[in-house]
Structure formats: C-alpha cells, structure tokens
mmCIF file of C-alpha atoms in Angstrom:
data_model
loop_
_atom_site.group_PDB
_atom_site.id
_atom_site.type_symbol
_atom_site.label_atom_id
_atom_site.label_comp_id
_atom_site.label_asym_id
_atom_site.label_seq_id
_atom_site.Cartn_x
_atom_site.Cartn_y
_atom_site.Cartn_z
ATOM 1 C CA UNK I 50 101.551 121.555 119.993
ATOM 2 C CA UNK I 51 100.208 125.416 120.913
ATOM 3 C CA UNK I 52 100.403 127.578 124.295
ATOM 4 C CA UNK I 53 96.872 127.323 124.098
ATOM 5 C CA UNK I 54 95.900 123.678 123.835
ATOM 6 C CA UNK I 55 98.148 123.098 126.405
ATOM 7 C CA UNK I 56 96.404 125.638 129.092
ATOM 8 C CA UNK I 57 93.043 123.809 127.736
ATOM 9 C CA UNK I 58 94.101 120.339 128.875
ATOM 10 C CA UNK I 59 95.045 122.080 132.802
ATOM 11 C CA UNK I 60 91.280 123.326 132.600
ATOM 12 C CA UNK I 61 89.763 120.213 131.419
ATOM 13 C CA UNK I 62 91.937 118.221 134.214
ATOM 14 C CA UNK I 63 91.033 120.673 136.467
ATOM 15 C CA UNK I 64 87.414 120.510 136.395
ATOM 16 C CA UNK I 65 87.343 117.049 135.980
ATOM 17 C CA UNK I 66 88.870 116.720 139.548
ATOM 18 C CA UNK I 67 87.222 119.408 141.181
ATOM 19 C CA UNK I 68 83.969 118.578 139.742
ATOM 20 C CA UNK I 69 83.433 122.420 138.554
ATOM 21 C CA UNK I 70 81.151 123.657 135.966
ATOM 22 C CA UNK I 71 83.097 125.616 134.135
ATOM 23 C CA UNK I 72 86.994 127.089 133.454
ATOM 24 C CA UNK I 73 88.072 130.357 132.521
ATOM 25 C CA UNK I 74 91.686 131.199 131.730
ATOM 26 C CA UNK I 75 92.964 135.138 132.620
ATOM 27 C CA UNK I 76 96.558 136.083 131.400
ATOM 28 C CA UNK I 77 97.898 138.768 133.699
ATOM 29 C CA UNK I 78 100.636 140.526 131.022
ATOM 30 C CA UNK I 79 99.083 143.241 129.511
ATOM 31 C CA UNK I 80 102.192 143.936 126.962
ATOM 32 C CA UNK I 81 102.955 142.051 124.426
ATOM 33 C CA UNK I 82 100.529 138.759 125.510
ATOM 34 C CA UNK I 83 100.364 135.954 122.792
ATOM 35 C CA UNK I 84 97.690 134.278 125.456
ATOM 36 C CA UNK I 85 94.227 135.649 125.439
ATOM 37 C CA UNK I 86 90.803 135.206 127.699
ATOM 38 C CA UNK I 87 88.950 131.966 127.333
ATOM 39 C CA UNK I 88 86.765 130.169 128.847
ATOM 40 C CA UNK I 89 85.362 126.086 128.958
ATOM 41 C CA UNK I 90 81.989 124.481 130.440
ATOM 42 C CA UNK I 91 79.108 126.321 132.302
ATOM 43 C CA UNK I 92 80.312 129.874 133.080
ATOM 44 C CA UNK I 93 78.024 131.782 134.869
ATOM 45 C CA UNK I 94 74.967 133.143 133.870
ATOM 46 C CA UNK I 95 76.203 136.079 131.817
ATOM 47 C CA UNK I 96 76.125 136.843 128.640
ATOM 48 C CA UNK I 97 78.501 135.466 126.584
ATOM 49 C CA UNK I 98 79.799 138.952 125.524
ATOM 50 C CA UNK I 99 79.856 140.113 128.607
ATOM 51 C CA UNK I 100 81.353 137.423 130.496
ATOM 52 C CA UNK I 101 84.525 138.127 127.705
ATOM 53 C CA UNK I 102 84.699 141.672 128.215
ATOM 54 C CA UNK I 103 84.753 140.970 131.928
ATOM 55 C CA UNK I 104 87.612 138.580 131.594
ATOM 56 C CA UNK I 105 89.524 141.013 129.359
ATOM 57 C CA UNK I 106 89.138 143.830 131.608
ATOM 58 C CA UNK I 107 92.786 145.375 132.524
ATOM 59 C CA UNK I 108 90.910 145.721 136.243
ATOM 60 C CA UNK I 109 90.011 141.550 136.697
ATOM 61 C CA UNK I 110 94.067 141.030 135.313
ATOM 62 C CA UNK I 111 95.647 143.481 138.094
ATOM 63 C CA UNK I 112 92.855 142.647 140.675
ATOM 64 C CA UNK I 113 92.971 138.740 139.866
ATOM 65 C CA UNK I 114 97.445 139.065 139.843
ATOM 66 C CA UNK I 115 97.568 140.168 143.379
ATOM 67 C CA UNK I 116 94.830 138.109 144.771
ATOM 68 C CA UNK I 117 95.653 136.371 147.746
ATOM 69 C CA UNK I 118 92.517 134.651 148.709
ATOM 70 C CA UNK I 119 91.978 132.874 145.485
ATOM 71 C CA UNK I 120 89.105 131.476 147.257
ATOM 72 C CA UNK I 121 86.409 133.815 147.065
ATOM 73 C CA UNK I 122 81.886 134.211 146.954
ATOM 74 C CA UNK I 123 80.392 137.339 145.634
ATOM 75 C CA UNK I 124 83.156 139.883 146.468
ATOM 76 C CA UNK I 125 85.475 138.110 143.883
ATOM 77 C CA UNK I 126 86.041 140.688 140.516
ATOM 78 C CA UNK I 127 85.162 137.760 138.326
ATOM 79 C CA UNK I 128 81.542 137.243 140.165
ATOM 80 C CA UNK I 129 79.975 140.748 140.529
ATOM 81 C CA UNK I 130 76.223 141.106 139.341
ATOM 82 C CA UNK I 131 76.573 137.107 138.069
ATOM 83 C CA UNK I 132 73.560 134.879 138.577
ATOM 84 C CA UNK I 133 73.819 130.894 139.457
ATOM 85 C CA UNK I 134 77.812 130.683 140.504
ATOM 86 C CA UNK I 135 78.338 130.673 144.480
ATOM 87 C CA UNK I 136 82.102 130.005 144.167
ATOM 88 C CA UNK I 137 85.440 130.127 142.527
ATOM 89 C CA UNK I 138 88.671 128.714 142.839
ATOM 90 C CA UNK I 139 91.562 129.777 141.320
ATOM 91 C CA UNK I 140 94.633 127.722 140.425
ATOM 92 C CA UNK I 141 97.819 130.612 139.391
ATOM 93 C CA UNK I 142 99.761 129.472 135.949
ATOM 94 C CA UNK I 143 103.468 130.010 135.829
ATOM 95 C CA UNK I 144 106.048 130.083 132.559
ATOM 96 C CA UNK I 145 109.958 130.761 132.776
ATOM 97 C CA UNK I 146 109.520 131.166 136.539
ATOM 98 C CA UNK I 147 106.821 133.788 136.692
ATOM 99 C CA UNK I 148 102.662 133.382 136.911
ATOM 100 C CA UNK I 149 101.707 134.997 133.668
ATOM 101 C CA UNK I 150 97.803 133.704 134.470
ATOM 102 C CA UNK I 151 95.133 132.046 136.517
ATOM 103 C CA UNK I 152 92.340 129.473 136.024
ATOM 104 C CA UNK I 153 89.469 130.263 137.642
ATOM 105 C CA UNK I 154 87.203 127.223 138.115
ATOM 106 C CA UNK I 155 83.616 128.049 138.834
ATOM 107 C CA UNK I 156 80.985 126.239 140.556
ATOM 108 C CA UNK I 157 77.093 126.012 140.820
ATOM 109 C CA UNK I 158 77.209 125.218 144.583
ATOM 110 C CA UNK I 159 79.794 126.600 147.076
ATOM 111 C CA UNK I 160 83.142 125.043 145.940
ATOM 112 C CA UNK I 161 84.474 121.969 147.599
ATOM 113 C CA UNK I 162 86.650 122.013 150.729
ATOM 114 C CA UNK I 163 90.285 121.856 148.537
ATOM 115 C CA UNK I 164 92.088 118.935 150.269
ATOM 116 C CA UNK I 165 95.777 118.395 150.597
ATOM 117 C CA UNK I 166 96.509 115.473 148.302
ATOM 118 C CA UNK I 167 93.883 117.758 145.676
ATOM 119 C CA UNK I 168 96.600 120.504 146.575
ATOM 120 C CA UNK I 169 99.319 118.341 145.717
ATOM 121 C CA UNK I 170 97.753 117.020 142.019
ATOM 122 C CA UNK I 171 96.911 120.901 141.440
ATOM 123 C CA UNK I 172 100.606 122.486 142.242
ATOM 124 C CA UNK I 173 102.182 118.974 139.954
ATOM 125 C CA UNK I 174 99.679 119.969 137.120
ATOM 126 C CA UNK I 175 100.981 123.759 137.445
ATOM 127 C CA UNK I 176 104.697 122.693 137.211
ATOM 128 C CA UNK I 177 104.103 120.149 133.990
ATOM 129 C CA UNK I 178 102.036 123.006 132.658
ATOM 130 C CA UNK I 179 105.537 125.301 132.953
ATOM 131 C CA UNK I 180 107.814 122.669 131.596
ATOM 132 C CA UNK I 181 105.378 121.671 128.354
ATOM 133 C CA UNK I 182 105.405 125.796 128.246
ATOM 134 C CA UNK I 183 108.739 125.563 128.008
ATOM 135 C CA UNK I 184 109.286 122.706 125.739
ATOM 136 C CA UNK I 185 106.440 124.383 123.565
ATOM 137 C CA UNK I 186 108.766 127.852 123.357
ATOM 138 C CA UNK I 187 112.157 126.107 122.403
ATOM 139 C CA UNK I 188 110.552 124.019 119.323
ATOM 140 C CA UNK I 189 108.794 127.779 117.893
ATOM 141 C CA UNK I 190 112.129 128.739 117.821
ATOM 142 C CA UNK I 191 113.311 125.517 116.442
ATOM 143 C CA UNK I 192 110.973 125.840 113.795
ATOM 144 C CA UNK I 193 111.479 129.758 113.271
ATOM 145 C CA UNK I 194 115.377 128.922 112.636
ATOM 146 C CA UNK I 195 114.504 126.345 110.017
ATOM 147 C CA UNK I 196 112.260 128.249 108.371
ATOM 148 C CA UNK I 197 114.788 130.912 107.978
ATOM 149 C CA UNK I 198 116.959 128.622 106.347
ATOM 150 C CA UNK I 199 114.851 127.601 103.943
ATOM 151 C CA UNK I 200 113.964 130.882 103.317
ATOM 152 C CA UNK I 201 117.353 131.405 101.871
ATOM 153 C CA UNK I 202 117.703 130.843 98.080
ATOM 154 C CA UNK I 203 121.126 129.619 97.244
ATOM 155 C CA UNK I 204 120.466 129.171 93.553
ATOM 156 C CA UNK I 205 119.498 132.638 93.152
ATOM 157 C CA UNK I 206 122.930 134.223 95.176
ATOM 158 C CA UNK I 207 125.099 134.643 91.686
ATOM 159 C CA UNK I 208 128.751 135.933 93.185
ATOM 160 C CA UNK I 209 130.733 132.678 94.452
ATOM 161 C CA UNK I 210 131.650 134.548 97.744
ATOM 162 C CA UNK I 211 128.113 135.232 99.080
ATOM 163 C CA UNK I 212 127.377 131.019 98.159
ATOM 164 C CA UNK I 213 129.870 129.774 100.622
ATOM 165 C CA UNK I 214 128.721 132.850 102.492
ATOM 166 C CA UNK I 215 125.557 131.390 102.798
ATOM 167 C CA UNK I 216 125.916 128.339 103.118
ATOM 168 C CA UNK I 217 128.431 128.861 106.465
ATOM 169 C CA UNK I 218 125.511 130.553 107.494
ATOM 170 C CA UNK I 219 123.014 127.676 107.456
ATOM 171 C CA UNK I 220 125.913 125.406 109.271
ATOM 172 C CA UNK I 221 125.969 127.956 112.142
ATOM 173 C CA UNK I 222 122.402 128.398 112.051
ATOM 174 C CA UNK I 223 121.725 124.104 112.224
ATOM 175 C CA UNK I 224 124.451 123.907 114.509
ATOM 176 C CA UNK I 225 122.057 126.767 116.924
ATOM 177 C CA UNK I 226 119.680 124.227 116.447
ATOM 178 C CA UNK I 227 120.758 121.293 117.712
ATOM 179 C CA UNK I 228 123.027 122.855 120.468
ATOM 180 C CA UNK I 229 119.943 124.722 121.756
ATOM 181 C CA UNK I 230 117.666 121.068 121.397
ATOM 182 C CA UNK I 231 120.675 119.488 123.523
ATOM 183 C CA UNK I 232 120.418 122.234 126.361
ATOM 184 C CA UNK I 233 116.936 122.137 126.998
ATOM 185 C CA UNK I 234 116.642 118.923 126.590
ATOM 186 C CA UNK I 235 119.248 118.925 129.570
ATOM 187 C CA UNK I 236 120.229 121.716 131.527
ATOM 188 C CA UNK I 237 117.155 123.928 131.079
ATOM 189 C CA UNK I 238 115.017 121.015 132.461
ATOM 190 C CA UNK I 239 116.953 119.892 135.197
ATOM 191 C CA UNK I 240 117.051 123.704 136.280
ATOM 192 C CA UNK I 241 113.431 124.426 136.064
ATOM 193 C CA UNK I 242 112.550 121.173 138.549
ATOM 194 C CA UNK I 243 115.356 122.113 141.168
ATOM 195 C CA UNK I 244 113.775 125.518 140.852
ATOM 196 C CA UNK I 245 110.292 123.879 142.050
ATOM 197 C CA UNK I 246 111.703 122.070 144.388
ATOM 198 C CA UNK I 247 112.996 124.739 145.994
ATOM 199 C CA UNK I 248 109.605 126.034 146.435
ATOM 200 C CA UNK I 249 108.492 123.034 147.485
ATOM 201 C CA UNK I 250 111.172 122.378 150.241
ATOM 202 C CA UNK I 251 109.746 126.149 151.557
ATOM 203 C CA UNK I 252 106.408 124.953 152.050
ATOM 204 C CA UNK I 253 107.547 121.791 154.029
ATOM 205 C CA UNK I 254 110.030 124.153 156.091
ATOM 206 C CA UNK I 255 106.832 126.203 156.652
ATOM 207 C CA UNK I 256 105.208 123.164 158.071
ATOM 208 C CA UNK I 257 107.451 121.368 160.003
ATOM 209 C CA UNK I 258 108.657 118.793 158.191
ATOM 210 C CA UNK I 259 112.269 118.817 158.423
ATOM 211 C CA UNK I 260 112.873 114.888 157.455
ATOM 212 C CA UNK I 261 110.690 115.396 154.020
ATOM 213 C CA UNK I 262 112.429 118.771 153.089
ATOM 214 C CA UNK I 263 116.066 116.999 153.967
ATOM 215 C CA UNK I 264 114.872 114.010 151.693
ATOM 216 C CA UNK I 265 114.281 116.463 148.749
ATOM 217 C CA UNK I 266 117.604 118.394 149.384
ATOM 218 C CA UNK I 267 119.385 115.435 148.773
ATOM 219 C CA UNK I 268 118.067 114.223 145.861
ATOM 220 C CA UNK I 269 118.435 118.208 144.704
ATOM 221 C CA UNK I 270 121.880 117.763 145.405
ATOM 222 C CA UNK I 271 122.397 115.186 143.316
ATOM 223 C CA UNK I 272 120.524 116.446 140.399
ATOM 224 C CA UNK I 273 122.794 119.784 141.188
ATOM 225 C CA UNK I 274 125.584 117.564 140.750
ATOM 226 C CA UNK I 275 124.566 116.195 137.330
ATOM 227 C CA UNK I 276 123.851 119.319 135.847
ATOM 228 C CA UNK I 277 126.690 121.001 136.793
ATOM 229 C CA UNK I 278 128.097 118.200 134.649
ATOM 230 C CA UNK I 279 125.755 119.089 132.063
ATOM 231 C CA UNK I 280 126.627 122.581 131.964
ATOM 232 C CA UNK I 281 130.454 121.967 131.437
ATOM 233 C CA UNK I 282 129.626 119.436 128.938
ATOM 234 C CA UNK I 283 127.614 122.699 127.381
ATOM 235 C CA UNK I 284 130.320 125.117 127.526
ATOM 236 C CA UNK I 285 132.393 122.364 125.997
ATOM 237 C CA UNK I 286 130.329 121.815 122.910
ATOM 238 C CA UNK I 287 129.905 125.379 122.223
ATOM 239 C CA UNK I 288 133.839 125.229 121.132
ATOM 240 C CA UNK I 289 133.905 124.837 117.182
ATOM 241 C CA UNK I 290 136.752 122.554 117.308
ATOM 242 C CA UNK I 291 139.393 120.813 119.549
ATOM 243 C CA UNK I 292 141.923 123.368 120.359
ATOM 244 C CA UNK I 293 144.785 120.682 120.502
ATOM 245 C CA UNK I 294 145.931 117.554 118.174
ATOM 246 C CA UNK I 295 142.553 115.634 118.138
ATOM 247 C CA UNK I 296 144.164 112.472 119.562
ATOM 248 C CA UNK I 297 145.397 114.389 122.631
ATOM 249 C CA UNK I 298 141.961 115.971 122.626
ATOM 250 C CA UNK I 299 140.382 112.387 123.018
ATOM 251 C CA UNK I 300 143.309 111.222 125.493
ATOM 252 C CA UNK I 301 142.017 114.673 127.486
ATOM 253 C CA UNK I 302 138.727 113.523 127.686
ATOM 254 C CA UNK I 303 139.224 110.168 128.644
ATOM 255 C CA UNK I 304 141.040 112.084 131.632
ATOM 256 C CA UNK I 305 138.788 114.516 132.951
ATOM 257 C CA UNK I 306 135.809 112.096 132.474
ATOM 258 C CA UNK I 307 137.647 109.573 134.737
ATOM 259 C CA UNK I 308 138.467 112.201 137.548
ATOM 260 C CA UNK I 309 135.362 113.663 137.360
ATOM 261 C CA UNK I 310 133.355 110.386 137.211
ATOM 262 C CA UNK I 311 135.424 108.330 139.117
ATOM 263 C CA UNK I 312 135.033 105.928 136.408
ATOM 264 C CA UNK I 313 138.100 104.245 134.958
ATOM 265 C CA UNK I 314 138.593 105.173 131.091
ATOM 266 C CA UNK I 315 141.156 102.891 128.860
ATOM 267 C CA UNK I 316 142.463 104.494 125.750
ATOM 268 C CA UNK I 317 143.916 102.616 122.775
ATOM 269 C CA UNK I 318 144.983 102.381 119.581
ATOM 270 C CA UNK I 319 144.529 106.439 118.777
ATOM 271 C CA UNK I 320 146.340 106.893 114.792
ATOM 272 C CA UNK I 321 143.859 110.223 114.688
ATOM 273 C CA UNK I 322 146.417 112.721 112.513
ATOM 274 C CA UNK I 323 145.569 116.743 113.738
ATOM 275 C CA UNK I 324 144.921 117.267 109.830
ATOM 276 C CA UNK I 325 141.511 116.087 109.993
ATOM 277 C CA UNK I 326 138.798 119.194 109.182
ATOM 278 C CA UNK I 327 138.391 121.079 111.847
ATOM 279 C CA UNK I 328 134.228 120.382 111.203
ATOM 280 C CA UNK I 329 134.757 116.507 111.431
ATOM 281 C CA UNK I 330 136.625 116.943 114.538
ATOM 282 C CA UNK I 331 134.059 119.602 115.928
ATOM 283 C CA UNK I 332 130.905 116.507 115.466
ATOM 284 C CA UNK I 333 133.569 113.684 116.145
ATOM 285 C CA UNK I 334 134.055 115.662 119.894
ATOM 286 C CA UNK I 335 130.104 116.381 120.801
ATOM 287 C CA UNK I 336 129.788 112.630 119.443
ATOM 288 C CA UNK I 337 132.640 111.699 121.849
ATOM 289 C CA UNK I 338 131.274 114.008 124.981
ATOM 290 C CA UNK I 339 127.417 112.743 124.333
ATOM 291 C CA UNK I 340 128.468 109.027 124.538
ATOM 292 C CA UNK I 341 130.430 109.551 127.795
ATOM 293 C CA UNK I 342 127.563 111.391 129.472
ATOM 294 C CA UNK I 343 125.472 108.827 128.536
ATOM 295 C CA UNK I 344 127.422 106.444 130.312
ATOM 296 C CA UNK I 345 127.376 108.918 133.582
ATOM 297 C CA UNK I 346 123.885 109.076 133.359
ATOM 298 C CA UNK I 347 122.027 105.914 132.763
ATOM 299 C CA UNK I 348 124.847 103.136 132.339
ATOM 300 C CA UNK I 349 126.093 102.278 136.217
ATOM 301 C CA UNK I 350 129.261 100.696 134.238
ATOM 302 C CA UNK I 351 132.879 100.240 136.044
ATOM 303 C CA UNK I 352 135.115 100.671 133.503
ATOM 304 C CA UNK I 353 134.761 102.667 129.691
ATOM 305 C CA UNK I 354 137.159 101.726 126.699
ATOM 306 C CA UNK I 355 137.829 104.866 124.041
ATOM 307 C CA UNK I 356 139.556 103.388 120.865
ATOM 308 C CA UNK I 357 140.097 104.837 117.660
ATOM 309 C CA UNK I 358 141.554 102.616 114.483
ATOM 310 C CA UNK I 359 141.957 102.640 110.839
ATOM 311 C CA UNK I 360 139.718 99.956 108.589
ATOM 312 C CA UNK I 361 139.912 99.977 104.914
ATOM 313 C CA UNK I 362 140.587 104.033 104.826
ATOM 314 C CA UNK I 363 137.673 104.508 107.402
ATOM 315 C CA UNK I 364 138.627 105.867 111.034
ATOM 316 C CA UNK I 365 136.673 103.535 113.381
ATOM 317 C CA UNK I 366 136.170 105.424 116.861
ATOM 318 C CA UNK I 367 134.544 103.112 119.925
ATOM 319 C CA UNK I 368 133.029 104.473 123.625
ATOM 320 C CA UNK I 369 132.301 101.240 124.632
ATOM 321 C CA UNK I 370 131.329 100.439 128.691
ATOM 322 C CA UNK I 371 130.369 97.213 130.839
ATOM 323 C CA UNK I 372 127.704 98.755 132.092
ATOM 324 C CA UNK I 373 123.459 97.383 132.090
ATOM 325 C CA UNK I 374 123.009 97.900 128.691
ATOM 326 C CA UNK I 375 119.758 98.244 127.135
ATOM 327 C CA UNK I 376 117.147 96.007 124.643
ATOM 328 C CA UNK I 377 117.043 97.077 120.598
ATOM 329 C CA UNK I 378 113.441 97.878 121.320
ATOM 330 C CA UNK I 379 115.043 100.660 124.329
ATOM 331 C CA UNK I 380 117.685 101.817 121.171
ATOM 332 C CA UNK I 381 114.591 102.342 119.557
ATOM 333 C CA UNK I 382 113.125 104.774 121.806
ATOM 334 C CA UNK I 383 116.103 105.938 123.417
ATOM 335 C CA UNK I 384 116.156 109.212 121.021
ATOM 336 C CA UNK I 385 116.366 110.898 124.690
ATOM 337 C CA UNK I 386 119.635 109.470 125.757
ATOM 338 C CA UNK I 387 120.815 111.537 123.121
ATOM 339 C CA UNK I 388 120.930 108.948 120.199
ATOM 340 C CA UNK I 389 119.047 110.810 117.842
ATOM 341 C CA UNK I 390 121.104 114.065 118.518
ATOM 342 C CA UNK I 391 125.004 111.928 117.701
ATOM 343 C CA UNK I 392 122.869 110.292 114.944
ATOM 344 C CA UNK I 393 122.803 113.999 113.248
ATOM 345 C CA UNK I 394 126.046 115.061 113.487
ATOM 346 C CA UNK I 395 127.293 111.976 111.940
ATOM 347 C CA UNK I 396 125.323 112.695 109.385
ATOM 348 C CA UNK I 397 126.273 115.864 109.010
ATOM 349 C CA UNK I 398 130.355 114.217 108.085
ATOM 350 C CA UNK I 399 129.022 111.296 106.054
ATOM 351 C CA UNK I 400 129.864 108.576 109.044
ATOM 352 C CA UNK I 401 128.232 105.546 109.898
ATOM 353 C CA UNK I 402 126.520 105.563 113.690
ATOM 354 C CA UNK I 403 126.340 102.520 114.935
ATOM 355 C CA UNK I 404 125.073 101.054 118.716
ATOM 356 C CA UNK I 405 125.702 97.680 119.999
ATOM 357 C CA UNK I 406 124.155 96.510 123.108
ATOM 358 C CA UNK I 407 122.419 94.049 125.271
ATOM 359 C CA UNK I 408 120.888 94.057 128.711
ATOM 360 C CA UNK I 409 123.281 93.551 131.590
ATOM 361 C CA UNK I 410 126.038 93.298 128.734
ATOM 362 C CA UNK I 411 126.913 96.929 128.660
ATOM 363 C CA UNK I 412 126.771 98.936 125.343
ATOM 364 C CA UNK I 413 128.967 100.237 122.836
ATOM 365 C CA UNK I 414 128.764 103.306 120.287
ATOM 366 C CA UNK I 415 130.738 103.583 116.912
ATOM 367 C CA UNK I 416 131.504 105.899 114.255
ATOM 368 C CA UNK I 417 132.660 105.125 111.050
ATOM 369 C CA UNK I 418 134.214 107.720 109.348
ATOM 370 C CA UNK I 419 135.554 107.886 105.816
ATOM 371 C CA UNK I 420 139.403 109.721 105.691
ATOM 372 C CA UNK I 421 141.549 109.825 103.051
ATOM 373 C CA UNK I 422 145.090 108.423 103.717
ATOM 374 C CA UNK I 423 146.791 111.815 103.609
ATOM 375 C CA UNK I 424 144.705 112.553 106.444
ATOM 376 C CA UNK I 425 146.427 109.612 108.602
ATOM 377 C CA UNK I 426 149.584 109.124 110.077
#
C-alpha cells in the first residue's frame, strides 16, 4: 500500500535469492524525492550513522546513477574505509520508464557468480516493482480526488447556484475517477509491458536469438492490437454523451464493433427515445462499450445480440454473446473484466446490473433502467 513497502519486499526477495547479508536502497533524484535511503539486514561494519550519511551523500546518488559495473570490491563509493563486506551487487529500480534508484545487496564473502536464469528472476522483479509503482501512484491520486470531494461542504454553500455548482463539480470529479481507474487498469498497463518487452527483444537481438525475439514481437503485436482497441474505446468514453439519437448511437456501435472485431452483432427491438438525460445516456454508452470489450477480450464468442425493450416503464438493455462463459464464483472475482467499474455507473442512474452466465454457455449483461413514459416513444 506505500512506495516504500513495496521497494522493501524487492530487497527482502532479493537477498533471499542471492543469499546477501544485507540491502540498501539509494534513490538517484535529488529534487523533489518522496523515496529516501534505507537499508535491511547486515550492512557493513559502519556505524549506523555513518553508513546513512554515506547513502545520502549527493556523491554515492550521481556516482551510483552512472555506474556501469554494478559489480564492484573496494573501489565501489558505497564500500570505501568499510570493514567485513568484500562485495556488492546492485540491481537498478525503474518507475514511469526511468531508474529513479538502485539496491545494493551486500555480502560477507565475494558475491556469487550472478547466473542467467538469477538474471532473468532479477530484471521480472524490477518490472513488477515498476508496475505495483505504478498502480501505487494512480490509487494516491484516487484517494487525493476523493478526499477533495469530501472536503467540500454542500450544506454550508447558502446561494442555490453555487449548490448545483458544486455538486456538477463532484460528478466531473467521480467521473475523473473512474475514467482514470479504467485507463490504467487498461491502456497504461498494456503500454508499460510492451515497453519492457521492447527492451527485452534488444537484449535477445544483442545475443543472437532471432527466433525468441520474433516470438515476443508477435505476441507484442497482438497486445498492440488490443490496446489500440483500448485506446479508441478511451477516447470514446471521454465523450459526455452520444452525439446522435441514442438508438442510432447503439445501432453505431453494434457496427463498428462488428467491423472492427470481425464478430457478427444482431440488433433488435431498440424503442430508446433521444429524450433520455444526456447523463443516463453518457453511463448507458461506457456500460454498452465495457460489455463489448469484454466480449473482445476474454469471451472467444461468434456472434453478440444488442437488444433494448420496454418492461413495466423500465428500459431493459441486453449485450448478450455465445461465447465460454464463466462460473458465479469467476462473476465473483471478475471485478477486473470490468464488472465492478459498469456496476458503478449503474449506480450512479438508479439501474439494476445484472450478469447471467454459465461455462461454455456464453454470458449475458443487463441493465434495468427506470424511464418515465414521456421519455419513450
């Protein structure tokens, strides 16, 4: 849950496989740093206030940033004047694409020959390390937006105006929210591993090993692929509301899912009047566009029904699909399909969300939405 918990867990890995002594952690960004110098184990036989100072030194930062040995006996920065450490190995930390750090693992004999599958586990660790970075960033702002909100005291606002003000305000501010949960949890993610990839395709280039790197380029491409998709889906949501009658809207995205996807979508039974608020038809949409990309990404289905019906002064809409399907226990836990995020913004317009499905029987998702009749053709 903290930047610096998370760093911890890499040292405590780290030394657990390398069968070091100790762990010290270095942050190289001298303005503005919310990481500082600290350390875990047997560090060498300094002073605990000195061994700090040393570590906070603008000197070991620079000299340990452009390092290129990271391999290194008594000549290393870290080591000088030191008593009962032979060794250190260093392991550089990277955030947002840039190394803002190193661990420096220390040992009390001369550090173990590093091997290539050791190499392997250490550059993995190093990229989760990144993404839980990342993750770690986008919920501090998550929680910084909410806390603004509820900052805001609506009671206390006395001229009608600045209420509805306000409270447009919180809507836009939620809506943030959730929009920025939706790309990260999508986009951001599927960016930052073709990003390591990349680098890792590099290294095999650099070694000769064309049939690996041409493996990973393929599978790149088709992650590309899907979050190209992702990031028109993004642009889509970011409109407030559809810009056309909402049941030509839905007939629209039947039609570019279908020649994008290459997978059939039937439309029926659409008696969706324009005159709906443009903020039901702004969640209905993202509801609409979440469902379908769900189906893209995990369902394998052949064909997709979109329906949308009156019941008993309730608008019924249906993305239904043949595809496998999943158990209530994967509905459950399946938050990261994007269930929990079209669970919200039905809430948000009093519907009902509702999932049917079994395994191998394909799956359905439906909102119920209460309309009143002047709203209906």
């Amino acid at each position: 849950n903290d930047k610096e918990a998370i760093i911890r867990s890499a040292m405590n890995v780290g030394c657990d496989l390398l069968d070091a002594s100790g762990c010290s952690f270095i942050p190289f960004d001298e303005w503005g740093q919310s990481f500082r110098c600290f350390t875990s184990g047997q560090i060498p036989q300094t002073s605990t206030q000195v061994w700090e100072a040393r570590l906070s030194e603008p000197v070991s930062r620079q000299t340990c940033k452009i390092c290129e040995v990271r391999q290194a006996g008594r000549e290393c920065i870290l080591l000088r004047e030191t008593v009962g450490a032979e060794k250190v190995f260093c392991v550089g930390l990277r955030s947002n694409g840039r190394e803002f750090g190193a661990l420096n693992f220390y040992f009390d004999k001369a550090a173990p020959e590093i091997e290539e599958d050791i190499h392997r586990f250490l550059s993995e660790m190093v990229r989760l390390v990144d993404l839980a970075l990342i993750a770690n960033q986008t919920r501090a702002v998550e929680r910084q937006i909410l806390k603004d909100i509820q900052l805001i005291d609506l009671d206390a606002i006395e001229f009608p105006d600045m209420r509805v003000a306000q409270i447009k305000y919180q809507a836009i501010i939620g809506e943030r929210v959730r929009l920025a949960r939706e790309i990260h949890d999508g986009l951001a993610q599927t960016l930052a591993f073709l990003k390591m990839e990349a680098s890792r395709v590099k290294n095999i280039l650099g070694k000769g090993e064309y049939e690996t790197a041409a493996g990973i380029l393929d599978a790149c491409h088709r992650i590309l692929s899907d979050a190209y998709l992702d990031a028109r889906q993004a642009i889509d949501n970011l409109r407030s509301a559809p810009e056309v009658c909402f049941a030509e809207w839905l007939k629209k995205a039947a039609i570019d899912f279908e020649q994008t996807v290459g997978i059939p979508v039937f439309v029926s039974d659409l008696e969706i009047s324009s005159e709906l608020p443009a903020n039901v038809q702004a969640q209905i949409s993202r509801i609409v566009q979440e469902a379908l990309t769900n189906i893209r990404k995990h369902a394998d289905a052949r064909h997709v029904i979109l329906k949308a019906v009156m019941e008993a002064e309730k608008l019924v809409i249906e993305v239904k699909d043949d595809g496998r399907g999943f158990s209530p226990e994967e509905a459950f836990a399946a938050n990261r399909y994007g269930l929990r995020g079209m669970r919200e913004r039905a809430e948000l317009i009093g519907a009902e969300f509702i999932v049917f499905s079994r395994p191998g029987k394909g799956a359905a998702v439906g909102l119920k939405i209460p309309v009143r009749k002047d709203e209906i053709k």
